[in-house]
mmCIF file of C-alpha atoms in Angstrom:
data_model
loop_
_atom_site.group_PDB
_atom_site.id
_atom_site.type_symbol
_atom_site.label_atom_id
_atom_site.label_comp_id
_atom_site.label_asym_id
_atom_site.label_seq_id
_atom_site.Cartn_x
_atom_site.Cartn_y
_atom_site.Cartn_z
ATOM 1 C CA MET A 8 30.535 -17.486 41.217
ATOM 2 C CA THR A 9 33.621 -17.262 43.442
ATOM 3 C CA LYS A 10 35.791 -20.386 43.571
ATOM 4 C CA THR A 11 36.480 -21.620 47.109
ATOM 5 C CA MET A 12 40.162 -21.817 48.057
ATOM 6 C CA PHE A 13 41.356 -24.831 50.035
ATOM 7 C CA MET A 14 44.459 -25.432 52.129
ATOM 8 C CA LEU A 15 46.516 -28.469 53.071
ATOM 9 C CA ILE A 16 47.313 -28.210 56.795
ATOM 10 C CA GLU A 17 49.364 -30.164 59.328
ATOM 11 C CA TRP A 18 47.868 -30.305 62.798
ATOM 12 C CA VAL A 19 50.401 -29.318 65.469
ATOM 13 C CA ARG A 20 50.383 -32.508 67.487
ATOM 14 C CA ASP A 21 52.457 -35.669 68.011
ATOM 15 C CA PRO A 22 52.250 -37.616 65.772
ATOM 16 C CA PRO A 23 51.329 -35.011 63.128
ATOM 17 C CA THR A 24 48.250 -35.484 60.943
ATOM 18 C CA TRP A 25 47.008 -33.644 57.893
ATOM 19 C CA ASP A 26 43.719 -32.315 56.547
ATOM 20 C CA VAL A 27 42.347 -30.512 53.498
ATOM 21 C CA LEU A 28 39.980 -27.738 54.599
ATOM 22 C CA PRO A 29 38.624 -24.514 53.060
ATOM 23 C CA VAL A 30 40.477 -21.361 54.033
ATOM 24 C CA LYS A 31 37.342 -19.952 55.691
ATOM 25 C CA LYS A 32 37.963 -22.392 58.533
ATOM 26 C CA VAL A 33 40.892 -20.242 59.706
ATOM 27 C CA ILE A 34 39.802 -18.401 62.860
ATOM 28 C CA TYR A 35 42.986 -16.537 63.677
ATOM 29 C CA GLY A 36 46.240 -15.972 61.781
ATOM 30 C CA GLU A 37 47.435 -14.940 58.337
ATOM 31 C CA ILE A 38 46.583 -17.324 55.510
ATOM 32 C CA GLU A 39 50.051 -17.871 54.072
ATOM 33 C CA VAL A 40 52.113 -20.971 53.405
ATOM 34 C CA GLY A 41 54.257 -21.805 56.450
ATOM 35 C CA ASN A 42 52.189 -19.842 58.997
ATOM 36 C CA VAL A 43 50.622 -21.447 62.072
ATOM 37 C CA CYS A 44 46.937 -20.521 62.394
ATOM 38 C CA ASP A 45 44.017 -21.396 64.630
ATOM 39 C CA VAL A 46 41.748 -23.621 62.479
ATOM 40 C CA GLU A 47 38.143 -24.642 63.224
ATOM 41 C CA TYR A 48 37.276 -28.360 63.098
ATOM 42 C CA LEU A 49 34.002 -29.871 64.340
ATOM 43 C CA GLU A 50 33.101 -27.046 66.783
ATOM 44 C CA GLU A 51 36.670 -26.919 68.059
ATOM 45 C CA SER A 52 39.794 -25.052 67.056
ATOM 46 C CA SER A 53 43.395 -26.194 67.089
ATOM 47 C CA PRO A 54 46.690 -24.814 65.795
ATOM 48 C CA ALA A 55 47.769 -26.066 62.383
ATOM 49 C CA ARG A 56 50.536 -25.192 59.950
ATOM 50 C CA ILE A 57 49.550 -24.311 56.360
ATOM 51 C CA ILE A 58 51.538 -26.485 53.934
ATOM 52 C CA GLU A 59 49.961 -25.592 50.587
ATOM 53 C CA LEU A 60 47.109 -23.553 49.075
ATOM 54 C CA GLY A 61 45.155 -24.504 45.960
ATOM 55 C CA SER A 62 42.164 -26.414 44.635
ATOM 56 C CA ARG A 63 40.602 -29.288 46.563
ATOM 57 C CA ASN A 64 41.494 -32.027 44.051
ATOM 58 C CA THR A 65 45.136 -30.961 43.876
ATOM 59 C CA LEU A 66 45.473 -30.831 47.641
ATOM 60 C CA LEU A 67 43.771 -34.202 48.092
ATOM 61 C CA LYS A 68 46.435 -35.752 45.874
ATOM 62 C CA ALA A 69 49.157 -34.062 47.932
ATOM 63 C CA LEU A 70 47.474 -35.312 51.121
ATOM 64 C CA GLY A 71 47.476 -38.886 49.833
ATOM 65 C CA LYS A 72 51.150 -38.615 48.958
ATOM 66 C CA LEU A 73 51.986 -37.351 52.472
ATOM 67 C CA GLU A 74 50.110 -40.205 54.106
ATOM 68 C CA ARG A 75 51.740 -42.798 51.827
ATOM 69 C CA ASP A 76 55.196 -41.385 52.496
ATOM 70 C CA ARG A 77 54.621 -41.501 56.247
ATOM 71 C CA ALA A 78 53.216 -45.034 56.250
ATOM 72 C CA GLY A 79 55.782 -46.302 53.758
ATOM 73 C CA GLY A 80 53.143 -47.375 51.248
ATOM 74 C CA PRO A 81 49.504 -46.967 50.203
ATOM 75 C CA THR A 82 47.144 -46.478 53.108
ATOM 76 C CA THR A 83 43.434 -46.927 53.466
ATOM 77 C CA THR A 84 41.487 -44.742 55.806
ATOM 78 C CA SER A 85 38.227 -45.628 57.410
ATOM 79 C CA GLY A 86 37.256 -41.988 57.843
ATOM 80 C CA PRO A 87 35.965 -39.582 55.212
ATOM 81 C CA SER A 88 38.126 -39.123 52.103
ATOM 82 C CA GLY A 89 40.552 -36.257 52.325
ATOM 83 C CA ARG A 90 40.706 -36.114 56.117
ATOM 84 C CA GLY A 91 43.726 -36.725 58.338
ATOM 85 C CA GLN A 92 43.753 -39.371 61.025
ATOM 86 C CA ARG A 93 42.580 -36.988 63.702
ATOM 87 C CA GLU A 94 40.274 -38.173 66.461
ATOM 88 C CA LYS A 95 37.299 -35.861 66.751
ATOM 89 C CA ARG A 96 34.120 -36.552 68.609
ATOM 90 C CA PRO A 97 30.924 -35.873 66.627
ATOM 91 C CA PRO A 98 28.869 -32.852 67.684
ATOM 92 C CA ALA A 99 26.411 -33.601 70.446
ATOM 93 C CA PRO A 100 22.778 -33.312 69.309
ATOM 94 C CA TYR A 101 20.971 -30.305 70.592
ATOM 95 C CA SER A 102 18.613 -31.205 73.417
ATOM 96 C CA PRO A 103 16.676 -28.328 75.042
ATOM 97 C CA GLY A 104 15.394 -30.595 77.786
ATOM 98 C CA GLY A 105 18.651 -32.256 78.726
ATOM 99 C CA THR A 106 18.728 -34.296 81.975
ATOM 100 C CA THR A 107 21.242 -34.238 84.792
ATOM 101 C CA SER A 108 22.694 -37.568 83.730
ATOM 102 C CA ASP A 109 23.433 -36.191 80.272
ATOM 103 C CA ASN A 110 25.267 -33.257 81.794
ATOM 104 C CA ASP A 111 27.282 -35.598 84.022
ATOM 105 C CA GLU A 112 28.350 -37.623 81.011
ATOM 106 C CA CYS A 113 29.473 -34.460 79.204
ATOM 107 C CA VAL A 114 31.729 -33.297 82.068
ATOM 108 C CA PRO A 115 34.763 -35.447 81.090
ATOM 109 C CA MET A 116 34.358 -34.452 77.465
ATOM 110 C CA LYS A 117 34.210 -30.751 78.391
ATOM 111 C CA ARG A 118 37.302 -31.135 80.563
ATOM 112 C CA LYS A 119 39.139 -32.809 77.675
ATOM 113 C CA LYS A 120 38.028 -30.024 75.331
ATOM 114 C CA LYS A 121 39.332 -27.336 77.707
ATOM 115 C CA GLU A 122 42.653 -29.150 77.976
ATOM 116 C CA ARG A 123 42.961 -29.233 74.190
ATOM 117 C CA GLU A 124 42.095 -25.529 73.967
ATOM 118 C CA SER A 125 44.692 -24.584 76.568
ATOM 119 C CA SER A 126 47.291 -26.713 74.767
ATOM 120 C CA SER A 127 46.428 -25.081 71.447
ATOM 121 C CA LYS A 128 46.604 -21.637 72.996
ATOM 122 C CA LYS A 129 50.021 -22.387 74.474
ATOM 123 C CA ILE A 130 51.376 -23.581 71.108
ATOM 124 C CA LEU A 131 50.067 -20.486 69.328
ATOM 125 C CA MET A 132 51.519 -18.161 71.961
ATOM 126 C CA GLU A 133 54.932 -19.821 71.726
ATOM 127 C CA TYR A 134 54.868 -19.636 67.932
ATOM 128 C CA TYR A 135 53.980 -15.913 67.714
ATOM 129 C CA ALA A 136 56.323 -15.045 70.581
ATOM 130 C CA GLY A 137 59.151 -16.689 68.630
ATOM 131 C CA LEU A 138 58.161 -14.710 65.528
ATOM 132 C CA ALA A 139 58.150 -11.447 67.467
ATOM 133 C CA LYS A 140 61.544 -12.171 68.993
ATOM 134 C CA SER A 141 63.127 -13.084 65.646
ATOM 135 C CA SER A 142 61.695 -9.970 63.967
ATOM 136 C CA GLY A 143 62.987 -7.785 66.792
ATOM 137 C CA ASP A 144 66.481 -9.291 66.469
ATOM 138 C CA SER A 145 66.552 -8.835 62.672
ATOM 139 C CA ALA A 146 65.416 -5.220 62.935
ATOM 140 C CA GLY A 147 68.364 -4.427 65.199
ATOM 141 C CA LEU A 148 66.429 -2.918 68.047
ATOM 142 C CA GLY A 149 69.503 -2.979 70.252
ATOM 143 C CA LYS A 150 67.850 -4.789 73.170
ATOM 144 C CA SER A 151 70.746 -6.910 74.330
ATOM 145 C CA SER A 152 69.518 -7.291 77.898
ATOM 146 C CA GLY A 153 67.714 -10.533 78.743
ATOM 147 C CA ASP A 154 65.320 -8.738 81.095
ATOM 148 C CA SER A 155 64.033 -6.387 78.382
ATOM 149 C CA ASP A 156 63.551 -9.305 75.945
ATOM 150 C CA SER A 157 61.582 -11.304 78.474
ATOM 151 C CA ALA A 158 59.444 -8.266 79.341
ATOM 152 C CA THR A 159 58.637 -7.728 75.660
ATOM 153 C CA ILE A 160 57.759 -11.396 75.160
ATOM 154 C CA ASN A 161 55.567 -11.406 78.276
ATOM 155 C CA SER A 162 53.721 -8.301 77.096
ATOM 156 C CA MET A 163 53.057 -9.811 73.686
ATOM 157 C CA SER A 164 52.033 -13.091 75.279
ATOM 158 C CA HIS A 165 49.440 -11.313 77.426
ATOM 159 C CA GLN A 166 48.085 -9.525 74.368
ATOM 160 C CA LEU A 167 47.882 -12.769 72.396
ATOM 161 C CA ASP A 168 46.220 -14.455 75.347
ATOM 162 C CA GLU A 169 43.510 -11.797 75.498
ATOM 163 C CA ILE A 170 42.933 -11.914 71.747
ATOM 164 C CA TYR A 171 42.756 -15.698 71.752
ATOM 165 C CA ASN A 172 40.228 -15.757 74.604
ATOM 166 C CA ILE A 173 38.050 -13.212 72.828
ATOM 167 C CA LEU A 174 38.135 -15.218 69.593
ATOM 168 C CA ILE A 175 37.317 -18.483 71.351
ATOM 169 C CA ASP A 176 34.393 -16.848 73.144
ATOM 170 C CA MET A 177 33.084 -15.378 69.896
ATOM 171 C CA ASN A 178 33.407 -18.737 68.154
ATOM 172 C CA HIS A 179 31.436 -20.507 70.886
ATOM 173 C CA ARG A 180 28.710 -17.859 70.853
ATOM 174 C CA ILE A 181 28.367 -18.100 67.082
ATOM 175 C CA SER A 182 28.127 -21.892 67.280
ATOM 176 C CA ARG A 183 25.410 -21.715 69.951
ATOM 177 C CA LEU A 184 23.450 -19.135 67.973
ATOM 178 C CA GLU A 185 23.631 -21.247 64.824
ATOM 179 C CA LYS A 186 22.367 -24.299 66.707
ATOM 180 C CA HIS A 187 19.553 -22.293 68.253
ATOM 181 C CA ILE A 188 18.476 -20.860 64.900
ATOM 182 C CA ILE A 189 18.634 -24.216 63.126
ATOM 183 C CA THR A 190 16.742 -26.019 65.911
ATOM 184 C CA ASN A 191 13.987 -23.450 66.420
ATOM 185 C CA HIS A 192 13.393 -22.252 62.884
ATOM 186 C CA LYS A 193 14.800 -24.988 60.654
ATOM 187 C CA THR A 194 14.993 -22.507 57.778
ATOM 188 C CA PRO A 195 17.104 -23.928 54.930
ATOM 189 C CA MET A 196 19.550 -21.611 53.247
ATOM 190 C CA PRO A 197 18.478 -20.536 49.750
ATOM 191 C CA ALA A 198 20.311 -22.083 46.831
ATOM 192 C CA GLY A 199 23.341 -20.133 45.745
ATOM 193 C CA ALA A 200 23.625 -18.207 49.022
ATOM 194 C CA SER A 201 27.174 -17.317 49.872
ATOM 195 C CA VAL A 202 28.640 -17.966 53.301
ATOM 196 C CA PRO A 203 30.032 -14.792 54.872
ATOM 197 C CA PRO A 204 33.817 -14.913 55.133
ATOM 198 C CA THR A 205 35.477 -15.436 58.488
ATOM 199 C CA VAL A 206 36.707 -12.219 60.051
ATOM 200 C CA GLN A 207 40.488 -12.198 60.192
ATOM 201 C CA HIS A 208 41.732 -10.502 63.339
ATOM 202 C CA PRO A 209 45.170 -8.920 62.997
ATOM 203 C CA LEU A 210 47.818 -9.148 65.668
ATOM 204 C CA ALA A 211 48.033 -6.563 68.408
ATOM 205 C CA ALA A 212 49.309 -3.210 67.261
ATOM 206 C CA PRO A 213 53.004 -2.533 68.001
ATOM 207 C CA THR A 214 53.829 -0.248 70.881
ATOM 208 C CA THR A 215 56.387 1.669 68.823
ATOM 209 C CA PRO A 216 54.888 5.025 67.731
ATOM 210 C CA VAL A 217 54.353 5.337 64.002
ATOM 211 C CA HIS A 218 55.552 8.580 62.479
ATOM 212 C CA GLN A 219 52.746 10.126 60.473
ATOM 213 C CA PRO A 220 53.720 12.141 57.374
ATOM 214 C CA ALA A 221 53.460 15.893 57.745
ATOM 215 C CA PRO A 222 50.367 17.463 56.149
ATOM 216 C CA PRO A 223 51.012 19.071 52.793
ATOM 217 C CA ALA A 224 51.646 22.793 52.807
ATOM 218 C CA PRO A 225 48.651 24.897 51.719
ATOM 219 C CA VAL A 226 48.783 25.896 48.103
ATOM 220 C CA ARG A 227 49.082 29.628 47.746
ATOM 221 C CA GLN A 228 46.550 31.050 45.352
ATOM 222 C CA PRO A 229 48.057 33.387 42.773
ATOM 223 C CA GLY A 230 47.008 36.974 43.310
ATOM 224 C CA PRO A 231 46.762 39.783 40.787
ATOM 225 C CA PRO A 232 49.985 40.348 38.896
ATOM 226 C CA THR A 233 52.233 42.898 40.535
ATOM 227 C CA PRO A 234 53.292 45.596 38.115
ATOM 228 C CA VAL A 235 56.989 45.346 37.426
ATOM 229 C CA ARG A 236 58.697 48.628 37.863
ATOM 230 C CA GLN A 237 61.214 49.332 35.187
ATOM 231 C CA PRO A 238 64.614 50.129 36.615
ATOM 232 C CA ALA A 239 65.802 53.616 35.921
ATOM 233 C CA PRO A 240 68.531 53.726 33.283
ATOM 234 C CA PRO A 241 72.008 54.504 34.525
ATOM 235 C CA PRO A 242 73.086 58.099 34.410
ATOM 236 C CA PRO A 243 74.742 59.130 31.168
ATOM 237 C CA SER A 244 78.424 58.381 31.014
ATOM 238 C CA ALA A 245 81.148 60.711 29.919
ATOM 239 C CA SER A 246 80.923 59.185 26.431
ATOM 240 C CA ALA A 247 77.390 60.613 26.081
ATOM 241 C CA THR A 248 78.969 64.084 25.877
ATOM 242 C CA THR A 249 76.786 65.446 28.710
ATOM 243 C CA ILE A 250 78.621 68.478 30.032
ATOM 244 C CA CYS A 251 77.396 70.491 33.043
ATOM 245 C CA SER A 252 78.323 74.129 33.192
ATOM 246 C CA THR A 253 80.179 75.557 36.117
ATOM 247 C CA ASN A 254 77.186 77.562 37.339
ATOM 248 C CA ASN A 255 75.186 74.273 37.698
ATOM 249 C CA THR A 256 72.195 75.603 35.703
ATOM 250 C CA ASP A 257 72.581 74.100 32.195
ATOM 251 C CA VAL A 258 73.114 70.521 30.987
ATOM 252 C CA HIS A 259 74.916 70.116 27.671
ATOM 253 C CA ILE A 260 73.553 67.389 25.410
ATOM 254 C CA GLY A 261 76.247 67.949 22.863
ATOM 255 C CA LEU A 262 78.815 70.540 21.848
ATOM 256 C CA SER A 263 76.128 72.894 20.501
ATOM 257 C CA THR A 264 73.024 71.848 22.478
ATOM 258 C CA SER A 265 72.125 72.456 26.136
ATOM 259 C CA ILE A 266 69.014 72.508 28.318
ATOM 260 C CA THR A 267 68.304 73.521 31.893
ATOM 261 C CA GLN A 268 68.545 71.115 34.794
ATOM 262 C CA HIS A 269 64.786 71.407 35.371
ATOM 263 C CA GLN A 270 64.104 70.394 31.764
ATOM 264 C CA TYR A 271 66.609 67.548 32.035
ATOM 265 C CA GLY A 272 64.929 66.245 35.197
ATOM 266 C CA SER A 273 61.446 66.269 33.615
ATOM 267 C CA ILE A 274 62.485 63.978 30.738
ATOM 268 C CA LYS A 275 61.189 60.375 31.032
ATOM 269 C CA TRP A 276 64.284 58.236 30.519
ATOM 270 C CA PHE A 277 62.610 54.778 30.700
ATOM 271 C CA ASN A 278 62.838 54.186 26.903
ATOM 272 C CA ALA A 279 64.575 55.729 23.901
ATOM 273 C CA LYS A 280 61.453 56.826 22.005
ATOM 274 C CA LYS A 281 59.869 58.738 24.893
ATOM 275 C CA ALA A 282 63.204 60.299 25.880
ATOM 276 C CA THR A 283 63.750 61.496 22.281
ATOM 277 C CA LYS A 284 60.365 63.244 22.117
ATOM 278 C CA ASP A 285 60.793 64.907 25.532
ATOM 279 C CA LEU A 286 64.302 66.042 24.603
ATOM 280 C CA LEU A 287 62.990 67.593 21.347
ATOM 281 C CA LEU A 288 60.429 69.621 23.329
ATOM 282 C CA ALA A 289 63.112 70.818 25.723
ATOM 283 C CA VAL A 290 65.512 71.862 22.919
ATOM 284 C CA PHE A 291 63.166 73.277 20.236
ATOM 285 C CA GLY A 292 59.752 73.939 21.831
ATOM 286 C CA ARG A 293 56.270 73.114 20.557
ATOM 287 C CA SER A 294 55.927 75.842 17.942
ATOM 288 C CA ILE A 295 59.227 75.006 16.225
ATOM 289 C CA LEU A 296 58.388 71.296 16.121
ATOM 290 C CA ALA A 297 54.924 72.044 14.649
ATOM 291 C CA SER A 298 56.316 74.219 11.849
ATOM 292 C CA HIS A 299 59.458 72.223 10.975
ATOM 293 C CA SER A 300 60.339 68.673 9.906
ATOM 294 C CA TYR A 301 63.337 66.407 10.311
ATOM 295 C CA THR A 302 64.415 66.350 6.631
ATOM 296 C CA GLY A 303 62.945 69.646 5.351
ATOM 297 C CA LYS A 304 61.810 67.858 2.193
ATOM 298 C CA GLN A 305 58.364 67.470 0.639
ATOM 299 C CA SER A 306 56.458 64.387 1.803
ATOM 300 C CA ASN A 307 55.725 61.714 -0.804
ATOM 301 C CA ALA A 308 52.207 61.340 0.624
ATOM 302 C CA PHE A 309 51.400 65.049 0.297
ATOM 303 C CA ARG A 310 52.780 66.254 -3.039
ATOM 304 C CA THR A 311 50.492 69.322 -3.127
ATOM 305 C CA LYS A 312 51.623 70.450 0.314
ATOM 306 C CA ALA A 313 54.608 72.752 0.608
ATOM 307 C CA ALA A 314 57.684 71.404 2.364
ATOM 308 C CA LYS A 315 58.351 72.592 5.897
ATOM 309 C CA PRO A 316 61.725 73.966 6.918
ATOM 310 C CA GLN A 317 64.281 71.584 8.417
ATOM 311 C CA LEU A 318 65.107 71.486 12.111
ATOM 312 C CA ASN A 319 68.546 72.671 13.148
ATOM 313 C CA PRO A 320 70.678 69.742 11.900
ATOM 314 C CA VAL A 321 73.456 70.398 14.443
ATOM 315 C CA LYS A 322 71.113 70.173 17.444
ATOM 316 C CA VAL A 323 69.270 67.230 15.881
ATOM 317 C CA GLY A 324 72.614 65.460 15.436
ATOM 318 C CA ASP A 325 73.514 66.082 19.084
ATOM 319 C CA ILE A 326 70.163 64.589 20.176
ATOM 320 C CA ILE A 327 70.609 61.509 17.953
ATOM 321 C CA ASN A 328 74.156 60.895 19.212
ATOM 322 C CA TYR A 329 73.122 61.323 22.862
ATOM 323 C CA ILE A 330 70.134 58.942 22.654
ATOM 324 C CA THR A 331 71.990 56.237 20.723
ATOM 325 C CA LYS A 332 74.919 56.269 23.160
ATOM 326 C CA ARG A 333 72.728 56.297 26.247
ATOM 327 C CA PHE A 334 70.260 53.559 25.220
ATOM 328 C CA GLY A 335 72.349 51.635 22.690
ATOM 329 C CA VAL A 336 69.679 51.837 19.967
ATOM 330 C CA ASP A 337 69.941 52.295 16.222
ATOM 331 C CA GLN A 338 69.932 55.824 14.761
ATOM 332 C CA GLY A 339 67.004 54.915 12.499
ATOM 333 C CA GLU A 340 64.772 54.418 15.537
ATOM 334 C CA VAL A 341 65.699 57.860 16.881
ATOM 335 C CA LYS A 342 65.120 59.543 13.486
ATOM 336 C CA LYS A 343 61.694 57.910 13.213
ATOM 337 C CA ALA A 344 60.765 59.228 16.674
ATOM 338 C CA ILE A 345 61.804 62.762 15.597
ATOM 339 C CA SER A 346 59.568 62.640 12.490
ATOM 340 C CA GLU A 347 56.622 61.307 14.529
ATOM 341 C CA LYS A 348 57.008 64.066 17.134
ATOM 342 C CA CYS A 349 56.987 66.798 14.456
ATOM 343 C CA ALA A 350 53.828 65.378 12.842
ATOM 344 C CA ASP A 351 52.051 64.931 16.183
ATOM 345 C CA GLN A 352 52.896 68.455 17.280
ATOM 346 C CA GLU A 353 51.548 69.876 14.002
ATOM 347 C CA LYS A 354 48.218 68.096 14.553
ATOM 348 C CA MET A 355 47.987 69.458 18.084
ATOM 349 C CA GLU A 356 48.657 73.015 16.863
ATOM 350 C CA LYS A 357 45.816 72.695 14.333
ATOM 351 C CA ARG A 358 43.377 71.605 17.053
ATOM 352 C CA TRP A 359 44.329 74.522 19.243
ATOM 353 C CA THR A 360 43.983 77.119 16.481
ATOM 354 C CA HIS A 361 40.610 75.890 15.142
#
């Protein structure tokens, strides 16, 4: 069960009076301490300033203290407990068949009610116009001209006037509908039924355009990975002992080793292992690689197999020196690639012969 919130209010009149009412009685305005709102009271509405919010018992004590302080001592009220000394006429009983004399008697009361409504509307308009002016000055809008300030205040006053008239009309229609329903149907509300909260109407929207945030940029979906192309290694430096002959047909790998330019251009230089194997084919050929080995010694894995002759150690040394200087790798990696190439070439020769 939701606990009802009450408010201690001061009616904007001379002399001021106070009341303790539930917050749902606020027709127009923000429910905050210090604000002036339009509050419903016995089928009417008048401007009142909110002094305090809390429970009913706490606010009744505060109300009694206010009245005692104003009167200079304890006061006794003839009206209902917890109400300020505010003169309100009781609601007129609903009479579908009202006579002309009844209507004539109600004319002065209606005129007095309209005067109170216009006075309340004027007080509310002055209050919110003062708030708008003070907020505009604090925001530093730069409107130093008196004409522009008065135009802004007049515009806001017209907007508040329209809103107030709409709210008053809605309040009167709701009151008439409630009377009609209660009189014709007399249907009691079920126990525990909750009263719908009063709709709080905000102030008119400011004329200053509000900058909306830019929409977020569309997220780009990742596509298939693009193959990264390995950069070609730099051309061999002079330290790699590559010497071109004067007739521009041979490329010297070392002092005792050379290949043709066509063979040199067909070598894949993207890594040391592949370049070593291609360079061996260009220098020795397939048949020599299939029938020879790097060390020329018998393999520990094949003791019964005769050892193959060793490759030319001078040319092999030139290849090892060239690859290590060009790629900056260890000699052991180059020697391992030479042994693998000899074994692979031997297997290929056996497939071709059988």
